[in-house]
């Protein structure tokens, strides 16, 4: 076991969390499937999601609570960004887990902010044919979130790979 622990790699993967410029009501999908490439070291491998940092570069700085859902495949969770989540009993079994990020810290008033979730410790596993996993953002703020652009949300995922 000690030999295996010495071979674990730590990686920080930056993602563009593409969304639509429209109102996302509470419990709506903010993004569809976003690939986290090379999340695991070998096809079908596993990793530990250790941390997440989300950057909101939206000039409205609305600070929505966002649930980050991780999955083995890129099945869409809604009809479109800004639509209600629609997952059946089979699709939900491809989910690997989730965490909510809501502790926004404004860095430049009316310009940008970031939120951090650390010590997550979520074990994830890629499908047997890939090194990627996927993630989604869901509005869990209790109200509406309306991004001003399609590329205003960025995310960094800290991963410990096996």
mmCIF file with all atom_site columns, C-alpha atoms in Angstrom:
data_model
loop_
_atom_site.group_PDB
_atom_site.id
_atom_site.type_symbol
_atom_site.label_atom_id
_atom_site.label_alt_id
_atom_site.label_comp_id
_atom_site.label_asym_id
_atom_site.label_entity_id
_atom_site.label_seq_id
_atom_site.pdbx_PDB_ins_code
_atom_site.Cartn_x
_atom_site.Cartn_y
_atom_site.Cartn_z
_atom_site.occupancy
_atom_site.B_iso_or_equiv
_atom_site.pdbx_formal_charge
_atom_site.auth_seq_id
_atom_site.auth_comp_id
_atom_site.auth_asym_id
_atom_site.auth_atom_id
_atom_site.pdbx_PDB_model_num
ATOM 1   C CA . UNK A 1 1   ? 0.000   0.000  0.000   1.00 0.00 ? 1   UNK A CA 1
ATOM 2   C CA . UNK A 1 2   ? 2.801   2.431  0.829   1.00 0.00 ? 2   UNK A CA 1
ATOM 3   C CA . UNK A 1 3   ? 4.340   1.924  -2.616  1.00 0.00 ? 3   UNK A CA 1
ATOM 4   C CA . UNK A 1 4   ? 1.015   2.805  -4.288  1.00 0.00 ? 4   UNK A CA 1
ATOM 5   C CA . UNK A 1 5   ? 0.569   5.966  -2.196  1.00 0.00 ? 5   UNK A CA 1
ATOM 6   C CA . UNK A 1 6   ? 3.950   7.236  -3.329  1.00 0.00 ? 6   UNK A CA 1
ATOM 7   C CA . UNK A 1 7   ? 2.805   7.018  -6.963  1.00 0.00 ? 7   UNK A CA 1
ATOM 8   C CA . UNK A 1 8   ? -0.338  9.120  -6.603  1.00 0.00 ? 8   UNK A CA 1
ATOM 9   C CA . UNK A 1 9   ? -0.329  12.324 -8.654  1.00 0.00 ? 9   UNK A CA 1
ATOM 10  C CA . UNK A 1 10  ? -2.029  15.587 -7.800  1.00 0.00 ? 10  UNK A CA 1
ATOM 11  C CA . UNK A 1 11  ? -3.476  17.640 -10.659 1.00 0.00 ? 11  UNK A CA 1
ATOM 12  C CA . UNK A 1 12  ? -5.365  20.918 -10.989 1.00 0.00 ? 12  UNK A CA 1
ATOM 13  C CA . UNK A 1 13  ? -7.666  20.965 -14.021 1.00 0.00 ? 13  UNK A CA 1
ATOM 14  C CA . UNK A 1 14  ? -9.205  24.233 -15.255 1.00 0.00 ? 14  UNK A CA 1
ATOM 15  C CA . UNK A 1 15  ? -12.614 24.121 -16.938 1.00 0.00 ? 15  UNK A CA 1
ATOM 16  C CA . UNK A 1 16  ? -14.801 26.553 -18.867 1.00 0.00 ? 16  UNK A CA 1
ATOM 17  C CA . UNK A 1 17  ? -18.303 25.978 -17.505 1.00 0.00 ? 17  UNK A CA 1
ATOM 18  C CA . UNK A 1 18  ? -20.239 27.049 -20.609 1.00 0.00 ? 18  UNK A CA 1
ATOM 19  C CA . UNK A 1 19  ? -23.803 28.163 -19.958 1.00 0.00 ? 19  UNK A CA 1
ATOM 20  C CA . UNK A 1 20  ? -26.589 30.105 -21.668 1.00 0.00 ? 20  UNK A CA 1
ATOM 21  C CA . UNK A 1 21  ? -27.397 33.795 -21.159 1.00 0.00 ? 21  UNK A CA 1
ATOM 22  C CA . UNK A 1 22  ? -30.852 33.356 -19.673 1.00 0.00 ? 22  UNK A CA 1
ATOM 23  C CA . UNK A 1 23  ? -32.539 33.053 -16.314 1.00 0.00 ? 23  UNK A CA 1
ATOM 24  C CA . UNK A 1 24  ? -31.697 29.853 -14.443 1.00 0.00 ? 24  UNK A CA 1
ATOM 25  C CA . UNK A 1 25  ? -34.374 29.289 -11.814 1.00 0.00 ? 25  UNK A CA 1
ATOM 26  C CA . UNK A 1 26  ? -33.721 27.382 -8.600  1.00 0.00 ? 26  UNK A CA 1
ATOM 27  C CA . UNK A 1 27  ? -33.018 23.693 -9.416  1.00 0.00 ? 27  UNK A CA 1
ATOM 28  C CA . UNK A 1 28  ? -32.322 24.448 -13.103 1.00 0.00 ? 28  UNK A CA 1
ATOM 29  C CA . UNK A 1 29  ? -29.247 23.167 -14.931 1.00 0.00 ? 29  UNK A CA 1
ATOM 30  C CA . UNK A 1 30  ? -26.677 25.951 -15.250 1.00 0.00 ? 30  UNK A CA 1
ATOM 31  C CA . UNK A 1 31  ? -24.508 23.739 -17.484 1.00 0.00 ? 31  UNK A CA 1
ATOM 32  C CA . UNK A 1 32  ? -24.934 20.511 -19.357 1.00 0.00 ? 32  UNK A CA 1
ATOM 33  C CA . UNK A 1 33  ? -22.145 17.913 -19.258 1.00 0.00 ? 33  UNK A CA 1
ATOM 34  C CA . UNK A 1 34  ? -18.673 19.457 -19.039 1.00 0.00 ? 34  UNK A CA 1
ATOM 35  C CA . UNK A 1 35  ? -15.782 17.056 -19.618 1.00 0.00 ? 35  UNK A CA 1
ATOM 36  C CA . UNK A 1 36  ? -12.975 16.869 -17.066 1.00 0.00 ? 36  UNK A CA 1
ATOM 37  C CA . UNK A 1 37  ? -10.253 15.479 -19.350 1.00 0.00 ? 37  UNK A CA 1
ATOM 38  C CA . UNK A 1 38  ? -7.519  13.260 -17.887 1.00 0.00 ? 38  UNK A CA 1
ATOM 39  C CA . UNK A 1 39  ? -9.246  13.194 -14.512 1.00 0.00 ? 39  UNK A CA 1
ATOM 40  C CA . UNK A 1 40  ? -7.837  9.718  -13.882 1.00 0.00 ? 40  UNK A CA 1
ATOM 41  C CA . UNK A 1 41  ? -4.428  8.358  -14.810 1.00 0.00 ? 41  UNK A CA 1
ATOM 42  C CA . UNK A 1 42  ? -5.582  5.305  -16.819 1.00 0.00 ? 42  UNK A CA 1
ATOM 43  C CA . UNK A 1 43  ? -8.760  4.348  -18.688 1.00 0.00 ? 43  UNK A CA 1
ATOM 44  C CA . UNK A 1 44  ? -11.336 3.203  -16.164 1.00 0.00 ? 44  UNK A CA 1
ATOM 45  C CA . UNK A 1 45  ? -9.160  4.484  -13.329 1.00 0.00 ? 45  UNK A CA 1
ATOM 46  C CA . UNK A 1 46  ? -10.171 6.253  -10.174 1.00 0.00 ? 46  UNK A CA 1
ATOM 47  C CA . UNK A 1 47  ? -9.288  9.485  -8.419  1.00 0.00 ? 47  UNK A CA 1
ATOM 48  C CA . UNK A 1 48  ? -10.263 11.627 -5.462  1.00 0.00 ? 48  UNK A CA 1
ATOM 49  C CA . UNK A 1 49  ? -11.844 15.048 -6.002  1.00 0.00 ? 49  UNK A CA 1
ATOM 50  C CA . UNK A 1 50  ? -10.119 17.034 -3.279  1.00 0.00 ? 50  UNK A CA 1
ATOM 51  C CA . UNK A 1 51  ? -11.065 20.650 -4.001  1.00 0.00 ? 51  UNK A CA 1
ATOM 52  C CA . UNK A 1 52  ? -13.096 22.925 -6.252  1.00 0.00 ? 52  UNK A CA 1
ATOM 53  C CA . UNK A 1 53  ? -12.735 26.644 -6.930  1.00 0.00 ? 53  UNK A CA 1
ATOM 54  C CA . UNK A 1 54  ? -15.443 28.347 -8.971  1.00 0.00 ? 54  UNK A CA 1
ATOM 55  C CA . UNK A 1 55  ? -14.867 31.779 -10.484 1.00 0.00 ? 55  UNK A CA 1
ATOM 56  C CA . UNK A 1 56  ? -17.861 33.943 -11.354 1.00 0.00 ? 56  UNK A CA 1
ATOM 57  C CA . UNK A 1 57  ? -16.648 36.584 -13.818 1.00 0.00 ? 57  UNK A CA 1
ATOM 58  C CA . UNK A 1 58  ? -20.177 37.904 -14.303 1.00 0.00 ? 58  UNK A CA 1
ATOM 59  C CA . UNK A 1 59  ? -20.413 41.646 -13.795 1.00 0.00 ? 59  UNK A CA 1
ATOM 60  C CA . UNK A 1 60  ? -23.693 41.214 -11.908 1.00 0.00 ? 60  UNK A CA 1
ATOM 61  C CA . UNK A 1 61  ? -21.996 39.153 -9.146  1.00 0.00 ? 61  UNK A CA 1
ATOM 62  C CA . UNK A 1 62  ? -25.183 37.323 -8.192  1.00 0.00 ? 62  UNK A CA 1
ATOM 63  C CA . UNK A 1 63  ? -23.430 34.704 -5.989  1.00 0.00 ? 63  UNK A CA 1
ATOM 64  C CA . UNK A 1 64  ? -25.615 31.668 -6.683  1.00 0.00 ? 64  UNK A CA 1
ATOM 65  C CA . UNK A 1 65  ? -25.262 28.502 -4.623  1.00 0.00 ? 65  UNK A CA 1
ATOM 66  C CA . UNK A 1 66  ? -24.115 25.930 -7.191  1.00 0.00 ? 66  UNK A CA 1
ATOM 67  C CA . UNK A 1 67  ? -24.256 22.167 -6.834  1.00 0.00 ? 67  UNK A CA 1
ATOM 68  C CA . UNK A 1 68  ? -21.449 20.429 -8.717  1.00 0.00 ? 68  UNK A CA 1
ATOM 69  C CA . UNK A 1 69  ? -22.510 16.928 -9.816  1.00 0.00 ? 69  UNK A CA 1
ATOM 70  C CA . UNK A 1 70  ? -19.880 14.451 -11.065 1.00 0.00 ? 70  UNK A CA 1
ATOM 71  C CA . UNK A 1 71  ? -20.747 11.597 -13.453 1.00 0.00 ? 71  UNK A CA 1
ATOM 72  C CA . UNK A 1 72  ? -19.115 8.832  -15.476 1.00 0.00 ? 72  UNK A CA 1
ATOM 73  C CA . UNK A 1 73  ? -20.766 9.887  -18.728 1.00 0.00 ? 73  UNK A CA 1
ATOM 74  C CA . UNK A 1 74  ? -22.023 12.966 -20.510 1.00 0.00 ? 74  UNK A CA 1
ATOM 75  C CA . UNK A 1 75  ? -25.764 12.300 -20.389 1.00 0.00 ? 75  UNK A CA 1
ATOM 76  C CA . UNK A 1 76  ? -27.502 15.677 -20.192 1.00 0.00 ? 76  UNK A CA 1
ATOM 77  C CA . UNK A 1 77  ? -29.364 16.391 -16.964 1.00 0.00 ? 77  UNK A CA 1
ATOM 78  C CA . UNK A 1 78  ? -31.926 18.715 -18.573 1.00 0.00 ? 78  UNK A CA 1
ATOM 79  C CA . UNK A 1 79  ? -33.298 19.644 -21.976 1.00 0.00 ? 79  UNK A CA 1
ATOM 80  C CA . UNK A 1 80  ? -30.980 22.686 -22.064 1.00 0.00 ? 80  UNK A CA 1
ATOM 81  C CA . UNK A 1 81  ? -29.098 25.062 -19.807 1.00 0.00 ? 81  UNK A CA 1
ATOM 82  C CA . UNK A 1 82  ? -31.724 27.020 -17.888 1.00 0.00 ? 82  UNK A CA 1
ATOM 83  C CA . UNK A 1 83  ? -34.183 24.113 -17.940 1.00 0.00 ? 83  UNK A CA 1
ATOM 84  C CA . UNK A 1 84  ? -35.403 22.012 -15.021 1.00 0.00 ? 84  UNK A CA 1
ATOM 85  C CA . UNK A 1 85  ? -33.378 18.923 -14.144 1.00 0.00 ? 85  UNK A CA 1
ATOM 86  C CA . UNK A 1 86  ? -34.846 15.719 -15.585 1.00 0.00 ? 86  UNK A CA 1
ATOM 87  C CA . UNK A 1 87  ? -32.984 12.563 -14.497 1.00 0.00 ? 87  UNK A CA 1
ATOM 88  C CA . UNK A 1 88  ? -34.450 9.077  -14.491 1.00 0.00 ? 88  UNK A CA 1
ATOM 89  C CA . UNK A 1 89  ? -33.631 6.171  -12.158 1.00 0.00 ? 89  UNK A CA 1
ATOM 90  C CA . UNK A 1 90  ? -31.125 4.658  -14.595 1.00 0.00 ? 90  UNK A CA 1
ATOM 91  C CA . UNK A 1 91  ? -29.266 7.896  -15.374 1.00 0.00 ? 91  UNK A CA 1
ATOM 92  C CA . UNK A 1 92  ? -28.796 8.857  -11.719 1.00 0.00 ? 92  UNK A CA 1
ATOM 93  C CA . UNK A 1 93  ? -26.803 5.661  -11.172 1.00 0.00 ? 93  UNK A CA 1
ATOM 94  C CA . UNK A 1 94  ? -24.059 7.088  -13.433 1.00 0.00 ? 94  UNK A CA 1
ATOM 95  C CA . UNK A 1 95  ? -23.562 9.944  -10.962 1.00 0.00 ? 95  UNK A CA 1
ATOM 96  C CA . UNK A 1 96  ? -20.468 9.741  -8.774  1.00 0.00 ? 96  UNK A CA 1
ATOM 97  C CA . UNK A 1 97  ? -21.495 12.293 -6.156  1.00 0.00 ? 97  UNK A CA 1
ATOM 98  C CA . UNK A 1 98  ? -21.964 15.996 -5.658  1.00 0.00 ? 98  UNK A CA 1
ATOM 99  C CA . UNK A 1 99  ? -21.078 18.954 -3.486  1.00 0.00 ? 99  UNK A CA 1
ATOM 100 C CA . UNK A 1 100 ? -22.494 22.466 -3.175  1.00 0.00 ? 100 UNK A CA 1
ATOM 101 C CA . UNK A 1 101 ? -20.357 25.601 -3.375  1.00 0.00 ? 101 UNK A CA 1
ATOM 102 C CA . UNK A 1 102 ? -21.825 28.778 -1.917  1.00 0.00 ? 102 UNK A CA 1
ATOM 103 C CA . UNK A 1 103 ? -19.159 30.659 0.040   1.00 0.00 ? 103 UNK A CA 1
ATOM 104 C CA . UNK A 1 104 ? -18.563 33.466 -2.484  1.00 0.00 ? 104 UNK A CA 1
ATOM 105 C CA . UNK A 1 105 ? -15.821 35.981 -1.831  1.00 0.00 ? 105 UNK A CA 1
ATOM 106 C CA . UNK A 1 106 ? -16.011 39.161 -3.907  1.00 0.00 ? 106 UNK A CA 1
ATOM 107 C CA . UNK A 1 107 ? -12.573 40.076 -5.218  1.00 0.00 ? 107 UNK A CA 1
ATOM 108 C CA . UNK A 1 108 ? -13.541 43.141 -7.274  1.00 0.00 ? 108 UNK A CA 1
ATOM 109 C CA . UNK A 1 109 ? -16.934 44.650 -6.448  1.00 0.00 ? 109 UNK A CA 1
ATOM 110 C CA . UNK A 1 110 ? -19.408 44.315 -9.338  1.00 0.00 ? 110 UNK A CA 1
ATOM 111 C CA . UNK A 1 111 ? -16.781 42.483 -11.393 1.00 0.00 ? 111 UNK A CA 1
ATOM 112 C CA . UNK A 1 112 ? -15.802 39.044 -10.094 1.00 0.00 ? 112 UNK A CA 1
ATOM 113 C CA . UNK A 1 113 ? -15.876 36.597 -7.214  1.00 0.00 ? 113 UNK A CA 1
ATOM 114 C CA . UNK A 1 114 ? -14.753 33.110 -6.286  1.00 0.00 ? 114 UNK A CA 1
ATOM 115 C CA . UNK A 1 115 ? -15.961 30.293 -4.067  1.00 0.00 ? 115 UNK A CA 1
ATOM 116 C CA . UNK A 1 116 ? -13.905 27.401 -2.710  1.00 0.00 ? 116 UNK A CA 1
ATOM 117 C CA . UNK A 1 117 ? -14.816 23.945 -1.464  1.00 0.00 ? 117 UNK A CA 1
ATOM 118 C CA . UNK A 1 118 ? -11.915 21.995 0.019   1.00 0.00 ? 118 UNK A CA 1
ATOM 119 C CA . UNK A 1 119 ? -11.428 18.626 1.736   1.00 0.00 ? 119 UNK A CA 1
ATOM 120 C CA . UNK A 1 120 ? -14.126 17.047 -0.444  1.00 0.00 ? 120 UNK A CA 1
ATOM 121 C CA . UNK A 1 121 ? -12.603 13.550 -0.582  1.00 0.00 ? 121 UNK A CA 1
ATOM 122 C CA . UNK A 1 122 ? -15.056 12.252 -3.209  1.00 0.00 ? 122 UNK A CA 1
ATOM 123 C CA . UNK A 1 123 ? -13.851 9.051  -4.882  1.00 0.00 ? 123 UNK A CA 1
ATOM 124 C CA . UNK A 1 124 ? -14.673 8.993  -8.597  1.00 0.00 ? 124 UNK A CA 1
ATOM 125 C CA . UNK A 1 125 ? -14.150 6.391  -11.304 1.00 0.00 ? 125 UNK A CA 1
ATOM 126 C CA . UNK A 1 126 ? -14.062 6.870  -15.077 1.00 0.00 ? 126 UNK A CA 1
ATOM 127 C CA . UNK A 1 127 ? -15.815 4.582  -17.531 1.00 0.00 ? 127 UNK A CA 1
ATOM 128 C CA . UNK A 1 128 ? -13.647 1.711  -18.787 1.00 0.00 ? 128 UNK A CA 1
ATOM 129 C CA . UNK A 1 129 ? -12.977 3.359  -22.162 1.00 0.00 ? 129 UNK A CA 1
ATOM 130 C CA . UNK A 1 130 ? -11.834 6.815  -21.008 1.00 0.00 ? 130 UNK A CA 1
ATOM 131 C CA . UNK A 1 131 ? -9.699  8.862  -18.614 1.00 0.00 ? 131 UNK A CA 1
ATOM 132 C CA . UNK A 1 132 ? -12.402 11.551 -18.396 1.00 0.00 ? 132 UNK A CA 1
ATOM 133 C CA . UNK A 1 133 ? -15.281 12.151 -16.031 1.00 0.00 ? 133 UNK A CA 1
ATOM 134 C CA . UNK A 1 134 ? -17.990 14.788 -16.408 1.00 0.00 ? 134 UNK A CA 1
ATOM 135 C CA . UNK A 1 135 ? -19.574 17.450 -14.253 1.00 0.00 ? 135 UNK A CA 1
ATOM 136 C CA . UNK A 1 136 ? -22.653 19.660 -14.228 1.00 0.00 ? 136 UNK A CA 1
ATOM 137 C CA . UNK A 1 137 ? -23.675 22.803 -12.354 1.00 0.00 ? 137 UNK A CA 1
ATOM 138 C CA . UNK A 1 138 ? -27.161 23.166 -10.871 1.00 0.00 ? 138 UNK A CA 1
ATOM 139 C CA . UNK A 1 139 ? -28.581 26.368 -9.402  1.00 0.00 ? 139 UNK A CA 1
ATOM 140 C CA . UNK A 1 140 ? -29.398 25.654 -5.736  1.00 0.00 ? 140 UNK A CA 1
ATOM 141 C CA . UNK A 1 141 ? -29.614 29.286 -4.595  1.00 0.00 ? 141 UNK A CA 1
ATOM 142 C CA . UNK A 1 142 ? -33.348 29.341 -3.901  1.00 0.00 ? 142 UNK A CA 1
ATOM 143 C CA . UNK A 1 143 ? -33.736 32.101 -6.502  1.00 0.00 ? 143 UNK A CA 1
ATOM 144 C CA . UNK A 1 144 ? -32.863 33.005 -10.068 1.00 0.00 ? 144 UNK A CA 1
ATOM 145 C CA . UNK A 1 145 ? -29.358 33.275 -11.515 1.00 0.00 ? 145 UNK A CA 1
ATOM 146 C CA . UNK A 1 146 ? -28.883 35.090 -14.842 1.00 0.00 ? 146 UNK A CA 1
ATOM 147 C CA . UNK A 1 147 ? -25.321 35.025 -16.218 1.00 0.00 ? 147 UNK A CA 1
ATOM 148 C CA . UNK A 1 148 ? -24.306 37.923 -18.471 1.00 0.00 ? 148 UNK A CA 1
ATOM 149 C CA . UNK A 1 149 ? -22.264 35.735 -20.842 1.00 0.00 ? 149 UNK A CA 1
ATOM 150 C CA . UNK A 1 150 ? -21.759 32.117 -21.872 1.00 0.00 ? 150 UNK A CA 1
ATOM 151 C CA . UNK A 1 151 ? -18.186 31.956 -20.545 1.00 0.00 ? 151 UNK A CA 1
ATOM 152 C CA . UNK A 1 152 ? -18.447 33.784 -17.215 1.00 0.00 ? 152 UNK A CA 1
ATOM 153 C CA . UNK A 1 153 ? -18.081 30.680 -15.016 1.00 0.00 ? 153 UNK A CA 1
ATOM 154 C CA . UNK A 1 154 ? -14.701 28.971 -14.683 1.00 0.00 ? 154 UNK A CA 1
ATOM 155 C CA . UNK A 1 155 ? -13.838 26.080 -12.375 1.00 0.00 ? 155 UNK A CA 1
ATOM 156 C CA . UNK A 1 156 ? -10.622 24.500 -11.089 1.00 0.00 ? 156 UNK A CA 1
ATOM 157 C CA . UNK A 1 157 ? -10.811 20.925 -9.844  1.00 0.00 ? 157 UNK A CA 1
ATOM 158 C CA . UNK A 1 158 ? -8.067  19.578 -7.564  1.00 0.00 ? 158 UNK A CA 1
ATOM 159 C CA . UNK A 1 159 ? -7.707  15.829 -8.126  1.00 0.00 ? 159 UNK A CA 1
ATOM 160 C CA . UNK A 1 160 ? -5.565  13.131 -6.532  1.00 0.00 ? 160 UNK A CA 1
ATOM 161 C CA . UNK A 1 161 ? -5.115  10.454 -9.208  1.00 0.00 ? 161 UNK A CA 1
ATOM 162 C CA . UNK A 1 162 ? -4.430  6.794  -8.502  1.00 0.00 ? 162 UNK A CA 1
#
